[in-house]
PDB file of C-alpha atoms and ligand atoms in Angstrom:
ATOM      1  CA  MET A1141      22.712  -5.116 -17.227  1.00  0.00           C
ATOM      2  CA  LEU A1142      25.494  -3.092 -15.640  1.00  0.00           C
ATOM      3  CA  GLN A1143      24.542   0.209 -16.971  1.00  0.00           C
ATOM      4  CA  ASN A1144      26.436   2.821 -15.564  1.00  0.00           C
ATOM      5  CA  PHE A1145      28.559   0.452 -13.458  1.00  0.00           C
ATOM      6  CA  TYR A1146      31.415   2.953 -13.095  1.00  0.00           C
ATOM      7  CA  ASN A1147      30.459   6.245 -11.559  1.00  0.00           C
ATOM      8  CA  SER A1148      31.458   9.019  -9.567  1.00  0.00           C
ATOM      9  CA  PHE A1149      29.516   8.093  -6.301  1.00  0.00           C
ATOM     10  CA  GLU A1150      31.767   8.109  -3.399  1.00  0.00           C
ATOM     11  CA  LEU A1151      30.987   4.691  -2.201  1.00  0.00           C
ATOM     12  CA  THR A1152      31.333   3.324  -5.733  1.00  0.00           C
ATOM     13  CA  GLN A1153      34.916   4.956  -5.706  1.00  0.00           C
ATOM     14  CA  LYS A1154      35.894   3.721  -2.246  1.00  0.00           C
ATOM     15  CA  VAL A1155      34.769   0.240  -2.765  1.00  0.00           C
ATOM     16  CA  ASP A1156      36.377  -0.023  -6.095  1.00  0.00           C
ATOM     17  CA  PHE A1157      39.654   1.452  -4.588  1.00  0.00           C
ATOM     18  CA  ALA A1158      39.630  -0.974  -1.671  1.00  0.00           C
ATOM     19  CA  MET A1159      38.559  -3.956  -3.790  1.00  0.00           C
ATOM     20  CA  GLY A1160      41.612  -3.105  -6.277  1.00  0.00           C
ATOM     21  CA  PHE A1161      44.137  -2.468  -3.511  1.00  0.00           C
ATOM     22  CA  ILE A1162      43.421  -5.646  -1.834  1.00  0.00           C
ATOM     23  CA  LEU A1163      43.572  -7.514  -5.197  1.00  0.00           C
ATOM     24  CA  VAL A1164      46.959  -6.086  -6.266  1.00  0.00           C
ATOM     25  CA  VAL A1165      48.458  -6.861  -2.782  1.00  0.00           C
ATOM     26  CA  SER A1166      46.999 -10.168  -2.921  1.00  0.00           C
ATOM     27  CA  ALA A1167      48.300 -10.942  -6.214  1.00  0.00           C
ATOM     28  CA  PHE A1168      51.913  -9.643  -5.532  1.00  0.00           C
ATOM     29  CA  PHE A1169      52.091 -12.153  -2.310  1.00  0.00           C
ATOM     30  CA  TYR A1170      50.526 -14.728  -4.486  1.00  0.00           C
ATOM     31  CA  PHE A1171      53.236 -14.805  -6.970  1.00  0.00           C
ATOM     32  CA  LEU A1172      55.983 -14.075  -4.533  1.00  0.00           C
ATOM     33  CA  VAL A1173      54.887 -17.159  -2.369  1.00  0.00           C
ATOM     34  CA  VAL A1174      54.097 -19.699  -4.992  1.00  0.00           C
ATOM     35  CA  GLY A1175      57.384 -18.466  -7.233  1.00  0.00           C
ATOM     36  CA  LEU A1176      59.523 -19.056  -4.242  1.00  0.00           C
ATOM     37  CA  MET A1177      57.909 -22.191  -3.448  1.00  0.00           C
ATOM     38  CA  ILE A1178      58.630 -23.600  -6.995  1.00  0.00           C
ATOM     39  CA  TYR A1179      62.147 -22.265  -6.724  1.00  0.00           C
ATOM     40  CA  PHE A1180      62.756 -24.081  -3.498  1.00  0.00           C
ATOM     41  CA  VAL A1181      61.423 -27.341  -4.720  1.00  0.00           C
ATOM     42  CA  PHE A1182      64.174 -27.448  -7.469  1.00  0.00           C
ATOM     43  CA  ARG A1183      67.112 -25.509  -5.570  1.00  0.00           C
ATOM     44  CA  TYR A1184      66.563 -27.803  -2.499  1.00  0.00           C
ATOM     45  CA  ASP A1185      65.644 -31.008  -3.979  1.00  0.00           C
ATOM     46  CA  LYS A1186      66.827 -34.189  -2.542  1.00  0.00           C
ATOM     47  CA  SER A1187      69.635 -34.711  -4.962  1.00  0.00           C
ATOM     48  CA  ARG A1188      71.378 -31.690  -3.768  1.00  0.00           C
ATOM     49  CA  ASN A1189      70.533 -31.986   0.049  1.00  0.00           C
ATOM     50  CA  GLU A1190      70.294 -35.382   1.096  1.00  0.00           C
ATOM     51  CA  LYS A1191      69.313 -34.365   4.580  1.00  0.00           C
ATOM     52  CA  ALA A1192      68.142 -30.958   5.647  1.00  0.00           C
ATOM     53  CA  SER A1193      70.591 -28.748   7.305  1.00  0.00           C
ATOM     54  CA  ASN A1194      71.303 -25.382   8.559  1.00  0.00           C
ATOM     55  CA  ILE A1195      67.581 -24.739  10.044  1.00  0.00           C
ATOM     56  CA  HIS A1196      67.951 -22.133  12.499  1.00  0.00           C
ATOM     57  CA  GLY A1197      65.641 -19.342  13.633  1.00  0.00           C
ATOM     58  CA  ASN A1198      66.193 -15.840  12.034  1.00  0.00           C
ATOM     59  CA  ILE A1199      64.837 -13.010  14.445  1.00  0.00           C
ATOM     60  CA  PRO A1200      64.933 -10.230  11.831  1.00  0.00           C
ATOM     61  CA  LEU A1201      63.327 -12.198   9.135  1.00  0.00           C
ATOM     62  CA  GLU A1202      60.501 -13.126  11.442  1.00  0.00           C
ATOM     63  CA  VAL A1203      60.231  -9.569  12.508  1.00  0.00           C
ATOM     64  CA  VAL A1204      60.048  -8.487   8.848  1.00  0.00           C
ATOM     65  CA  TRP A1205      57.318 -11.004   8.099  1.00  0.00           C
ATOM     66  CA  THR A1206      55.334 -10.071  10.987  1.00  0.00           C
ATOM     67  CA  VAL A1207      55.408  -6.396  10.859  1.00  0.00           C
ATOM     68  CA  ILE A1208      54.837  -5.911   7.027  1.00  0.00           C
ATOM     69  CA  PRO A1209      51.584  -8.147   6.765  1.00  0.00           C
ATOM     70  CA  THR A1210      50.299  -6.444   9.954  1.00  0.00           C
ATOM     71  CA  ILE A1211      50.799  -2.892   8.443  1.00  0.00           C
ATOM     72  CA  LEU A1212      49.084  -3.990   5.084  1.00  0.00           C
ATOM     73  CA  VAL A1213      45.981  -5.453   7.022  1.00  0.00           C
ATOM     74  CA  MET A1214      45.855  -2.199   8.877  1.00  0.00           C
ATOM     75  CA  PHE A1215      45.618  -0.401   5.455  1.00  0.00           C
ATOM     76  CA  PHE A1216      42.736  -3.152   4.211  1.00  0.00           C
ATOM     77  CA  PHE A1217      40.882  -2.074   7.372  1.00  0.00           C
ATOM     78  CA  TYR A1218      41.148   1.688   7.075  1.00  0.00           C
ATOM     79  CA  TYR A1219      39.911   1.733   3.308  1.00  0.00           C
ATOM     80  CA  GLY A1220      37.108  -0.666   4.333  1.00  0.00           C
ATOM     81  CA  TYR A1221      36.164   1.297   7.293  1.00  0.00           C
ATOM     82  CA  ASP A1222      36.293   4.591   5.402  1.00  0.00           C
ATOM     83  CA  GLY A1223      33.872   2.931   2.657  1.00  0.00           C
ATOM     84  CA  PHE A1224      31.570   1.784   5.442  1.00  0.00           C
ATOM     85  CA  ILE A1225      31.269   5.058   7.106  1.00  0.00           C
ATOM     86  CA  THR A1226      30.466   6.816   3.755  1.00  0.00           C
ATOM     87  CA  GLY A1227      27.893   4.133   3.270  1.00  0.00           C
ATOM     88  CA  ARG A1228      26.421   4.442   6.595  1.00  0.00           C
ATOM     89  CA  THR A1229      26.550   8.453   6.837  1.00  0.00           C
ATOM     90  CA  VAL A1230      23.469   9.832   4.862  1.00  0.00           C
ATOM     91  CA  PRO A1231      23.629  13.387   3.902  1.00  0.00           C
ATOM     92  CA  ASP A1232      21.406  16.081   5.467  1.00  0.00           C
ATOM     93  CA  ASP A1233      19.645  16.973   2.146  1.00  0.00           C
ATOM     94  CA  ALA A1234      18.673  13.342   1.121  1.00  0.00           C
ATOM     95  CA  MET A1235      15.467  12.936  -0.254  1.00  0.00           C
ATOM     96  CA  GLU A1236      13.853   9.918   1.419  1.00  0.00           C
ATOM     97  CA  VAL A1237      11.868   7.199  -0.475  1.00  0.00           C
ATOM     98  CA  ASN A1238      10.179   4.192   1.141  1.00  0.00           C
ATOM     99  CA  VAL A1239      11.106   0.686  -0.391  1.00  0.00           C
ATOM    100  CA  ASN A1240       8.550  -2.003  -0.062  1.00  0.00           C
ATOM    101  CA  ALA A1241       9.779  -5.453  -0.621  1.00  0.00           C
ATOM    102  CA  MET A1242       7.264  -8.373  -1.181  1.00  0.00           C
ATOM    103  CA  MET A1243       7.078 -11.533  -2.996  1.00  0.00           C
ATOM    104  CA  TRP A1244       7.889 -10.750  -5.607  1.00  0.00           C
ATOM    105  CA  GLN A1245       8.624  -7.244  -6.400  1.00  0.00           C
ATOM    106  CA  PHE A1246       9.802  -3.959  -4.906  1.00  0.00           C
ATOM    107  CA  SER A1247       7.808  -0.818  -4.856  1.00  0.00           C
ATOM    108  CA  TYR A1248       8.714   2.643  -4.066  1.00  0.00           C
ATOM    109  CA  GLU A1249       6.592   5.232  -2.205  1.00  0.00           C
ATOM    110  CA  TYR A1250       7.325   8.938  -2.268  1.00  0.00           C
ATOM    111  CA  ASP A1251       6.613  11.610   0.366  1.00  0.00           C
ATOM    112  CA  ASN A1252       3.336  12.746  -1.286  1.00  0.00           C
ATOM    113  CA  GLY A1253       2.088   8.977  -1.305  1.00  0.00           C
ATOM    114  CA  GLU A1254       2.989   8.306  -5.095  1.00  0.00           C
ATOM    115  CA  ILE A1255       4.025   4.580  -5.553  1.00  0.00           C
ATOM    116  CA  MET A1256       6.204   3.502  -8.434  1.00  0.00           C
ATOM    117  CA  SER A1257       7.471   0.320  -9.660  1.00  0.00           C
ATOM    118  CA  ASP A1258      10.730   2.236 -10.873  1.00  0.00           C
ATOM    119  CA  LEU A1259      12.874   4.176  -8.600  1.00  0.00           C
ATOM    120  CA  TYR A1260      12.790   7.781 -10.172  1.00  0.00           C
ATOM    121  CA  VAL A1261      15.382  10.012  -8.837  1.00  0.00           C
ATOM    122  CA  PRO A1262      16.794  13.343  -9.575  1.00  0.00           C
ATOM    123  CA  VAL A1263      20.148  13.370 -10.967  1.00  0.00           C
ATOM    124  CA  GLY A1264      22.728  14.571  -8.542  1.00  0.00           C
ATOM    125  CA  LYS A1265      20.747  14.535  -5.558  1.00  0.00           C
ATOM    126  CA  PRO A1266      21.446  12.093  -2.488  1.00  0.00           C
ATOM    127  CA  VAL A1267      18.672   9.624  -2.136  1.00  0.00           C
ATOM    128  CA  LYS A1268      17.655   7.892   1.377  1.00  0.00           C
ATOM    129  CA  LEU A1269      15.825   4.495   0.820  1.00  0.00           C
ATOM    130  CA  ASN A1270      14.037   3.201   3.929  1.00  0.00           C
ATOM    131  CA  ILE A1271      13.832  -0.470   3.059  1.00  0.00           C
ATOM    132  CA  ARG A1272      10.908  -2.761   4.713  1.00  0.00           C
ATOM    133  CA  SER A1273       9.567  -6.143   3.888  1.00  0.00           C
ATOM    134  CA  GLN A1274       5.948  -7.415   4.389  1.00  0.00           C
ATOM    135  CA  ASP A1275       6.825 -11.044   4.155  1.00  0.00           C
ATOM    136  CA  VAL A1276      10.031 -12.664   3.876  1.00  0.00           C
ATOM    137  CA  ILE A1277      13.798 -11.485   3.768  1.00  0.00           C
ATOM    138  CA  HIS A1278      14.542  -9.631   0.448  1.00  0.00           C
ATOM    139  CA  SER A1279      17.827  -7.849  -0.459  1.00  0.00           C
ATOM    140  CA  HIS A1280      17.612  -4.427  -2.322  1.00  0.00           C
ATOM    141  CA  TYR A1281      20.746  -4.642  -4.487  1.00  0.00           C
ATOM    142  CA  ILE A1282      22.100  -1.812  -6.450  1.00  0.00           C
ATOM    143  CA  PRO A1283      25.136  -3.167  -8.168  1.00  0.00           C
ATOM    144  CA  ALA A1284      26.145   0.213  -9.847  1.00  0.00           C
ATOM    145  CA  PHE A1285      26.514   1.809  -6.403  1.00  0.00           C
ATOM    146  CA  ARG A1286      27.955  -1.256  -4.616  1.00  0.00           C
ATOM    147  CA  LEU A1287      25.061  -1.401  -2.251  1.00  0.00           C
ATOM    148  CA  LYS A1288      23.158  -4.268  -0.958  1.00  0.00           C
ATOM    149  CA  THR A1289      20.988  -4.364   2.061  1.00  0.00           C
ATOM    150  CA  ASP A1290      18.523  -6.653   3.268  1.00  0.00           C
ATOM    151  CA  ALA A1291      14.895  -6.007   3.738  1.00  0.00           C
ATOM    152  CA  ILE A1292      13.849  -7.809   6.841  1.00  0.00           C
ATOM    153  CA  PRO A1293      10.143  -8.267   8.297  1.00  0.00           C
ATOM    154  CA  GLY A1294       9.556  -6.164  11.172  1.00  0.00           C
ATOM    155  CA  MET A1295      12.720  -3.589  10.934  1.00  0.00           C
ATOM    156  CA  THR A1296      13.550  -0.812   8.766  1.00  0.00           C
ATOM    157  CA  THR A1297      16.902  -0.817   7.107  1.00  0.00           C
ATOM    158  CA  TYR A1298      18.440   1.822   4.913  1.00  0.00           C
ATOM    159  CA  GLN A1299      20.838   2.839   2.216  1.00  0.00           C
ATOM    160  CA  TRP A1300      21.692   6.022   0.225  1.00  0.00           C
ATOM    161  CA  PHE A1301      23.315   6.875  -2.901  1.00  0.00           C
ATOM    162  CA  ARG A1302      23.506   9.707  -5.452  1.00  0.00           C
ATOM    163  CA  ALA A1303      23.164   9.190  -9.393  1.00  0.00           C
ATOM    164  CA  ASP A1304      25.374  11.807 -10.808  1.00  0.00           C
ATOM    165  CA  GLU A1305      24.681  10.577 -14.362  1.00  0.00           C
ATOM    166  CA  GLU A1306      21.461  10.602 -16.246  1.00  0.00           C
ATOM    167  CA  GLY A1307      20.298   7.142 -17.102  1.00  0.00           C
ATOM    168  CA  GLU A1308      19.224   3.608 -15.916  1.00  0.00           C
ATOM    169  CA  TYR A1309      20.792   1.704 -13.069  1.00  0.00           C
ATOM    170  CA  ASP A1310      19.743  -2.038 -12.153  1.00  0.00           C
ATOM    171  CA  VAL A1311      17.989  -2.888  -9.041  1.00  0.00           C
ATOM    172  CA  LEU A1312      17.916  -6.639  -8.087  1.00  0.00           C
ATOM    173  CA  CYS A1313      16.745  -8.884  -5.182  1.00  0.00           C
ATOM    174  CA  ALA A1314      19.929 -10.693  -3.739  1.00  0.00           C
ATOM    175  CA  GLU A1315      18.360 -12.679  -1.213  1.00  0.00           C
ATOM    176  CA  TYR A1316      16.606 -15.956  -2.353  1.00  0.00           C
ATOM    177  CA  CYS A1317      13.000 -15.471  -1.620  1.00  0.00           C
ATOM    178  CA  GLY A1318      11.003 -18.236  -3.381  1.00  0.00           C
ATOM    179  CA  LEU A1319       9.487 -18.903  -6.767  1.00  0.00           C
ATOM    180  CA  ARG A1320       9.830 -15.652  -8.572  1.00  0.00           C
ATOM    181  CA  HIS A1321      13.030 -14.400  -6.867  1.00  0.00           C
ATOM    182  CA  ALA A1322      14.748 -14.014 -10.048  1.00  0.00           C
ATOM    183  CA  TYR A1323      12.013 -11.748 -11.496  1.00  0.00           C
ATOM    184  CA  MET A1324      12.629  -9.173  -8.841  1.00  0.00           C
ATOM    185  CA  ILE A1325      14.499  -6.728 -11.115  1.00  0.00           C
ATOM    186  CA  ASN A1326      13.779  -2.994 -11.080  1.00  0.00           C
ATOM    187  CA  LYS A1327      15.248   0.088 -12.607  1.00  0.00           C
ATOM    188  CA  ILE A1328      16.527   3.188 -11.033  1.00  0.00           C
ATOM    189  CA  LYS A1329      15.762   6.085 -13.479  1.00  0.00           C
ATOM    190  CA  ALA A1330      17.962   9.103 -12.809  1.00  0.00           C
ATOM    191  CA  VAL A1331      16.243  11.998 -14.773  1.00  0.00           C
ATOM    192  CA  PRO A1332      16.814  15.624 -14.610  1.00  0.00           C
ATOM    193  CA  GLU A1333      14.915  17.482 -11.674  1.00  0.00           C
ATOM    194  CA  GLU A1334      12.291  18.953 -13.948  1.00  0.00           C
ATOM    195  CA  GLU A1335      11.199  15.555 -15.068  1.00  0.00           C
ATOM    196  CA  PHE A1336      11.566  14.112 -11.789  1.00  0.00           C
ATOM    197  CA  ASN A1337       9.051  16.569 -10.565  1.00  0.00           C
ATOM    198  CA  ALA A1338       6.770  15.951 -13.522  1.00  0.00           C
ATOM    199  CA  VAL A1339       6.656  12.390 -12.840  1.00  0.00           C
ATOM    200  CA  ILE A1340       6.340  12.111  -9.223  1.00  0.00           C
ATOM    201  CA  TYR A1341       4.290  15.290  -8.316  1.00  0.00           C
ATOM    202  CA  GLY A1342       2.428  15.386 -11.638  1.00  0.00           C
ATOM    203  CA  GLY A1343       3.218  19.233 -12.142  1.00  0.00           C
ATOM    204  CA  GLU A1344       0.668  19.869  -9.338  1.00  0.00           C
ATOM    205  CA  PRO A1345       2.483  21.408  -6.139  1.00  0.00           C
ATOM    206  CA  PRO A1346       2.595  18.930  -3.368  1.00  0.00           C
ATOM    207  CA  VAL A1347      -0.138  19.245  -0.897  1.00  0.00           C
ATOM    208  CA  LEU A1348       2.362  19.969   1.862  1.00  0.00           C
ATOM    209  CA  ALA A1349       4.166  22.703   0.335  1.00  0.00           C
ATOM    210  CA  ALA A1350       1.127  24.604  -0.709  1.00  0.00           C
ATOM    211  CA  ALA A1351      -0.069  24.573   2.978  1.00  0.00           C
ATOM    212  CA  GLU A1352       2.952  26.455   4.026  1.00  0.00           C
ATOM    213  CA  GLY A1353       1.609  29.830   3.034  1.00  0.00           C
ATOM    214  CA  GLU A1354      -0.938  31.189   5.274  1.00  0.00           C
ATOM    215  CA  GLY A1355      -3.508  31.973   2.776  1.00  0.00           C
ATOM    216  CA  MET A1356      -3.053  28.751   1.221  1.00  0.00           C
ATOM    217  CA  GLN A1357      -3.507  26.771   4.380  1.00  0.00           C
ATOM    218  CA  ALA A1358      -7.313  27.226   4.628  1.00  0.00           C
ATOM    219  CA  GLN A1359      -7.513  26.364   0.990  1.00  0.00           C
ATOM    220  CA  ALA A1360      -5.524  23.071   1.305  1.00  0.00           C
ATOM    221  CA  LEU A1361      -7.410  22.120   4.248  1.00  0.00           C
ATOM    222  CA  SER A1362     -10.733  22.601   2.988  1.00  0.00           C
ATOM    223  CA  ALA A1363      -9.928  20.825  -0.175  1.00  0.00           C
ATOM    224  CA  PRO A1364      -7.821  17.864   1.016  1.00  0.00           C
ATOM    225  CA  ALA A1365      -9.099  15.383  -1.549  1.00  0.00           C
ATOM    226  CA  LYS A1366      -8.894  17.671  -4.557  1.00  0.00           C
ATOM    227  CA  ARG A1367      -7.434  14.790  -6.836  1.00  0.00           C
ATOM    228  CA  THR A1368     -10.270  13.234  -8.527  1.00  0.00           C
ATOM    229  CA  VAL A1369      -9.413   9.502  -8.513  1.00  0.00           C
ATOM    230  CA  ASP A1370     -10.584   7.200 -11.597  1.00  0.00           C
ATOM    231  CA  PRO A1371     -10.956   4.016  -9.952  1.00  0.00           C
ATOM    232  CA  VAL A1372      -9.902   1.933 -13.131  1.00  0.00           C
ATOM    233  CA  LYS A1373      -6.709   4.192 -13.235  1.00  0.00           C
ATOM    234  CA  ALA A1374      -6.310   3.684  -9.553  1.00  0.00           C
ATOM    235  CA  GLY A1375      -7.027   0.073  -9.782  1.00  0.00           C
ATOM    236  CA  GLU A1376      -4.418  -0.437 -12.651  1.00  0.00           C
ATOM    237  CA  ARG A1377      -1.806   1.145 -10.044  1.00  0.00           C
ATOM    238  CA  VAL A1378      -2.840  -1.310  -7.529  1.00  0.00           C
ATOM    239  CA  TYR A1379      -2.349  -4.008  -9.943  1.00  0.00           C
ATOM    240  CA  LYS A1380       1.162  -2.873 -11.057  1.00  0.00           C
ATOM    241  CA  ILE A1381       2.244  -2.662  -7.517  1.00  0.00           C
ATOM    242  CA  ASN A1382       0.707  -5.744  -5.761  1.00  0.00           C
ATOM    243  CA  CYS A1383      -0.552  -8.252  -8.806  1.00  0.00           C
ATOM    244  CA  ALA A1384       1.530  -8.105 -11.792  1.00  0.00           C
ATOM    245  CA  SER A1385       4.550 -10.112 -10.768  1.00  0.00           C
ATOM    246  CA  CYS A1386       2.152 -13.038 -10.681  1.00  0.00           C
ATOM    247  CA  HIS A1387      -0.879 -12.353 -12.835  1.00  0.00           C
ATOM    248  CA  SER A1388      -0.747 -11.192 -16.144  1.00  0.00           C
ATOM    249  CA  ILE A1389      -3.266  -9.281 -18.234  1.00  0.00           C
ATOM    250  CA  ASP A1390      -2.662 -10.701 -21.533  1.00  0.00           C
ATOM    251  CA  GLY A1391      -3.875 -14.378 -20.826  1.00  0.00           C
ATOM    252  CA  SER A1392      -0.560 -15.809 -20.288  1.00  0.00           C
ATOM    253  CA  ARG A1393       0.192 -17.784 -17.104  1.00  0.00           C
ATOM    254  CA  ILE A1394       2.882 -16.385 -14.701  1.00  0.00           C
ATOM    255  CA  VAL A1395       2.102 -17.919 -11.155  1.00  0.00           C
ATOM    256  CA  GLY A1396      -1.600 -17.533 -10.940  1.00  0.00           C
ATOM    257  CA  PRO A1397      -4.407 -17.136 -13.265  1.00  0.00           C
ATOM    258  CA  SER A1398      -4.243 -14.163 -15.705  1.00  0.00           C
ATOM    259  CA  PHE A1399      -6.820 -11.552 -15.005  1.00  0.00           C
ATOM    260  CA  LYS A1400      -7.715 -11.318 -18.611  1.00  0.00           C
ATOM    261  CA  GLY A1401     -11.268 -12.443 -19.159  1.00  0.00           C
ATOM    262  CA  LEU A1402     -11.440 -13.396 -15.489  1.00  0.00           C
ATOM    263  CA  TYR A1403     -14.188 -11.112 -14.363  1.00  0.00           C
ATOM    264  CA  GLY A1404     -17.554 -12.612 -14.366  1.00  0.00           C
ATOM    265  CA  LYS A1405     -16.676 -15.998 -15.667  1.00  0.00           C
ATOM    266  CA  PRO A1406     -17.109 -19.363 -14.010  1.00  0.00           C
ATOM    267  CA  HIS A1407     -13.955 -21.412 -13.109  1.00  0.00           C
ATOM    268  CA  ASN A1408     -13.354 -24.240 -10.762  1.00  0.00           C
ATOM    269  CA  VAL A1409     -11.816 -24.027  -7.379  1.00  0.00           C
ATOM    270  CA  GLU A1410     -10.673 -26.416  -4.802  1.00  0.00           C
ATOM    271  CA  ARG A1411     -11.360 -26.298  -1.148  1.00  0.00           C
ATOM    272  CA  ASP A1412     -10.887 -28.994   1.525  1.00  0.00           C
ATOM    273  CA  GLY A1413     -10.333 -31.652  -1.191  1.00  0.00           C
ATOM    274  CA  SER A1414     -13.456 -30.730  -2.978  1.00  0.00           C
ATOM    275  CA  THR A1415     -13.944 -29.049  -6.268  1.00  0.00           C
ATOM    276  CA  TYR A1416     -16.649 -26.594  -7.464  1.00  0.00           C
ATOM    277  CA  GLU A1417     -17.723 -23.964  -9.572  1.00  0.00           C
ATOM    278  CA  VAL A1418     -17.736 -20.204  -8.831  1.00  0.00           C
ATOM    279  CA  ILE A1419     -18.153 -17.063 -10.766  1.00  0.00           C
ATOM    280  CA  ALA A1420     -15.629 -14.721 -10.563  1.00  0.00           C
ATOM    281  CA  ASP A1421     -17.653 -11.575  -9.289  1.00  0.00           C
ATOM    282  CA  GLU A1422     -16.939  -8.915  -6.803  1.00  0.00           C
ATOM    283  CA  GLU A1423     -17.759 -11.078  -3.755  1.00  0.00           C
ATOM    284  CA  TYR A1424     -15.425 -13.899  -4.820  1.00  0.00           C
ATOM    285  CA  LEU A1425     -12.639 -11.710  -5.981  1.00  0.00           C
ATOM    286  CA  THR A1426     -12.829  -9.789  -2.758  1.00  0.00           C
ATOM    287  CA  ARG A1427     -12.720 -12.914  -0.778  1.00  0.00           C
ATOM    288  CA  SER A1428      -9.929 -14.263  -2.856  1.00  0.00           C
ATOM    289  CA  ILE A1429      -7.603 -10.976  -2.128  1.00  0.00           C
ATOM    290  CA  LYS A1430      -8.351 -10.967   1.334  1.00  0.00           C
ATOM    291  CA  GLN A1431      -8.063 -14.771   2.220  1.00  0.00           C
ATOM    292  CA  PRO A1432      -5.912 -15.873  -0.819  1.00  0.00           C
ATOM    293  CA  ASN A1433      -5.924 -19.577   0.648  1.00  0.00           C
ATOM    294  CA  TYR A1434      -9.700 -19.869   1.173  1.00  0.00           C
ATOM    295  CA  GLU A1435     -10.147 -21.431  -2.195  1.00  0.00           C
ATOM    296  CA  ILE A1436      -7.411 -22.303  -4.719  1.00  0.00           C
ATOM    297  CA  VAL A1437      -7.916 -22.241  -8.651  1.00  0.00           C
ATOM    298  CA  GLU A1438      -7.834 -25.747  -9.957  1.00  0.00           C
ATOM    299  CA  GLY A1439      -4.486 -26.281 -11.444  1.00  0.00           C
ATOM    300  CA  TYR A1440      -2.532 -23.590  -9.816  1.00  0.00           C
ATOM    301  CA  PRO A1441      -0.377 -23.550  -6.725  1.00  0.00           C
ATOM    302  CA  ALA A1442      -1.536 -21.999  -3.421  1.00  0.00           C
ATOM    303  CA  ALA A1443       1.176 -19.453  -3.801  1.00  0.00           C
ATOM    304  CA  MET A1444      -0.359 -16.170  -2.981  1.00  0.00           C
ATOM    305  CA  GLY A1445       0.378 -14.430   0.289  1.00  0.00           C
ATOM    306  CA  LYS A1446      -1.669 -11.751   2.249  1.00  0.00           C
ATOM    307  CA  GLN A1447      -1.466  -8.472   0.396  1.00  0.00           C
ATOM    308  CA  ASN A1448      -1.128  -5.218   1.930  1.00  0.00           C
ATOM    309  CA  VAL A1449      -4.104  -3.563   0.247  1.00  0.00           C
ATOM    310  CA  SER A1450      -6.923  -1.356   1.710  1.00  0.00           C
ATOM    311  CA  GLU A1451     -10.777  -2.010   0.875  1.00  0.00           C
ATOM    312  CA  GLU A1452     -10.546   1.031  -1.648  1.00  0.00           C
ATOM    313  CA  ASP A1453      -7.784  -0.644  -3.463  1.00  0.00           C
ATOM    314  CA  ILE A1454      -9.733  -3.868  -3.702  1.00  0.00           C
ATOM    315  CA  LYS A1455     -12.782  -2.135  -5.118  1.00  0.00           C
ATOM    316  CA  ASN A1456     -10.253  -0.264  -7.488  1.00  0.00           C
ATOM    317  CA  VAL A1457      -8.617  -3.275  -8.678  1.00  0.00           C
ATOM    318  CA  ILE A1458     -11.735  -5.135  -9.381  1.00  0.00           C
ATOM    319  CA  SER A1459     -13.022  -2.094 -11.319  1.00  0.00           C
ATOM    320  CA  TYR A1460      -9.767  -2.546 -13.275  1.00  0.00           C
ATOM    321  CA  MET A1461     -10.409  -6.360 -13.817  1.00  0.00           C
ATOM    322  CA  LYS A1462     -13.724  -5.701 -15.286  1.00  0.00           C
ATOM    323  CA  THR A1463     -12.045  -3.751 -18.037  1.00  0.00           C
ATOM    324  CA  LEU A1464     -10.129  -6.591 -18.897  1.00  0.00           C
ATOM    325  CA  SER A1465     -13.255  -8.952 -19.573  1.00  0.00           C
ATOM    326  CA  GLU A1466     -14.841  -6.260 -21.974  1.00  0.00           C
TER     327      GLU A1466
HETATM  328 CU1  CUA Z1179      12.805 -11.009  -3.324  1.00  0.00          CU
HETATM  329 CU2  CUA Z1179      14.430 -12.584  -3.756  1.00  0.00          CU
END
């Protein structure tokens, strides 16, 4: 936890300064006020002053203790506002990544369609995150960059940062969102640009970049689906992004049943108060993904929400599940 907590990102610097400044000023006045209070308790106690006397207004004193705090809070405002503007102003050269929040994981989608469960970024490059939620309110929290932005269904919010040092930075969900809220933990992995390109673009030039040259355009258009997709590999990706937070692949119980040995096997489900046996075949699994609460596996909670997956994703993830039952 708290790796690279102190870093050179502007917002980190500004938030820390504002925090330190307010803390020092507050501490100073705390000791001044409490110290004077204790001193006055003894200095003006009843044995020395039977009855309070000499109580008059003092205009200069009142002006001083009005003006000085006013100036101080103006400084508080200035440093807070300055940091706020930094956090809200995204540099023009920022790389954009879409963040999808769901119960109970974050996933990161890049401009070439690549989806990752860890946020890979190139070192030193500003990154803008467009944050969406497909179910309830989550909050994308990056302590190292002093960022916390809610993911709200039906709207897109954003935050930006720049990781100047290579390494890992923690990401957490900071809005209580249900059963496995505490497991919404991800990593930002700041790596050199070449490594970033290798991971996200797989060494192949992105289709859009290839289409820019005139000669290449026809080629890119004539072979748009050049990437051959292995259904099992694609299914494993779907699993990692959509299912892994609730379904294990090693037989252990998380929220729902494990996918290990599930395919093709019989198990009991409940529907409208009656219990019956089903075989976990393609038809059953497809229905379970599309209508998670149509039938509930006996002994498990009805905790699954609607998944944002295509027909092809469902086919692929079932192909992947088959490999877990061999
Ligand atoms: Cu998502 Cu808490």
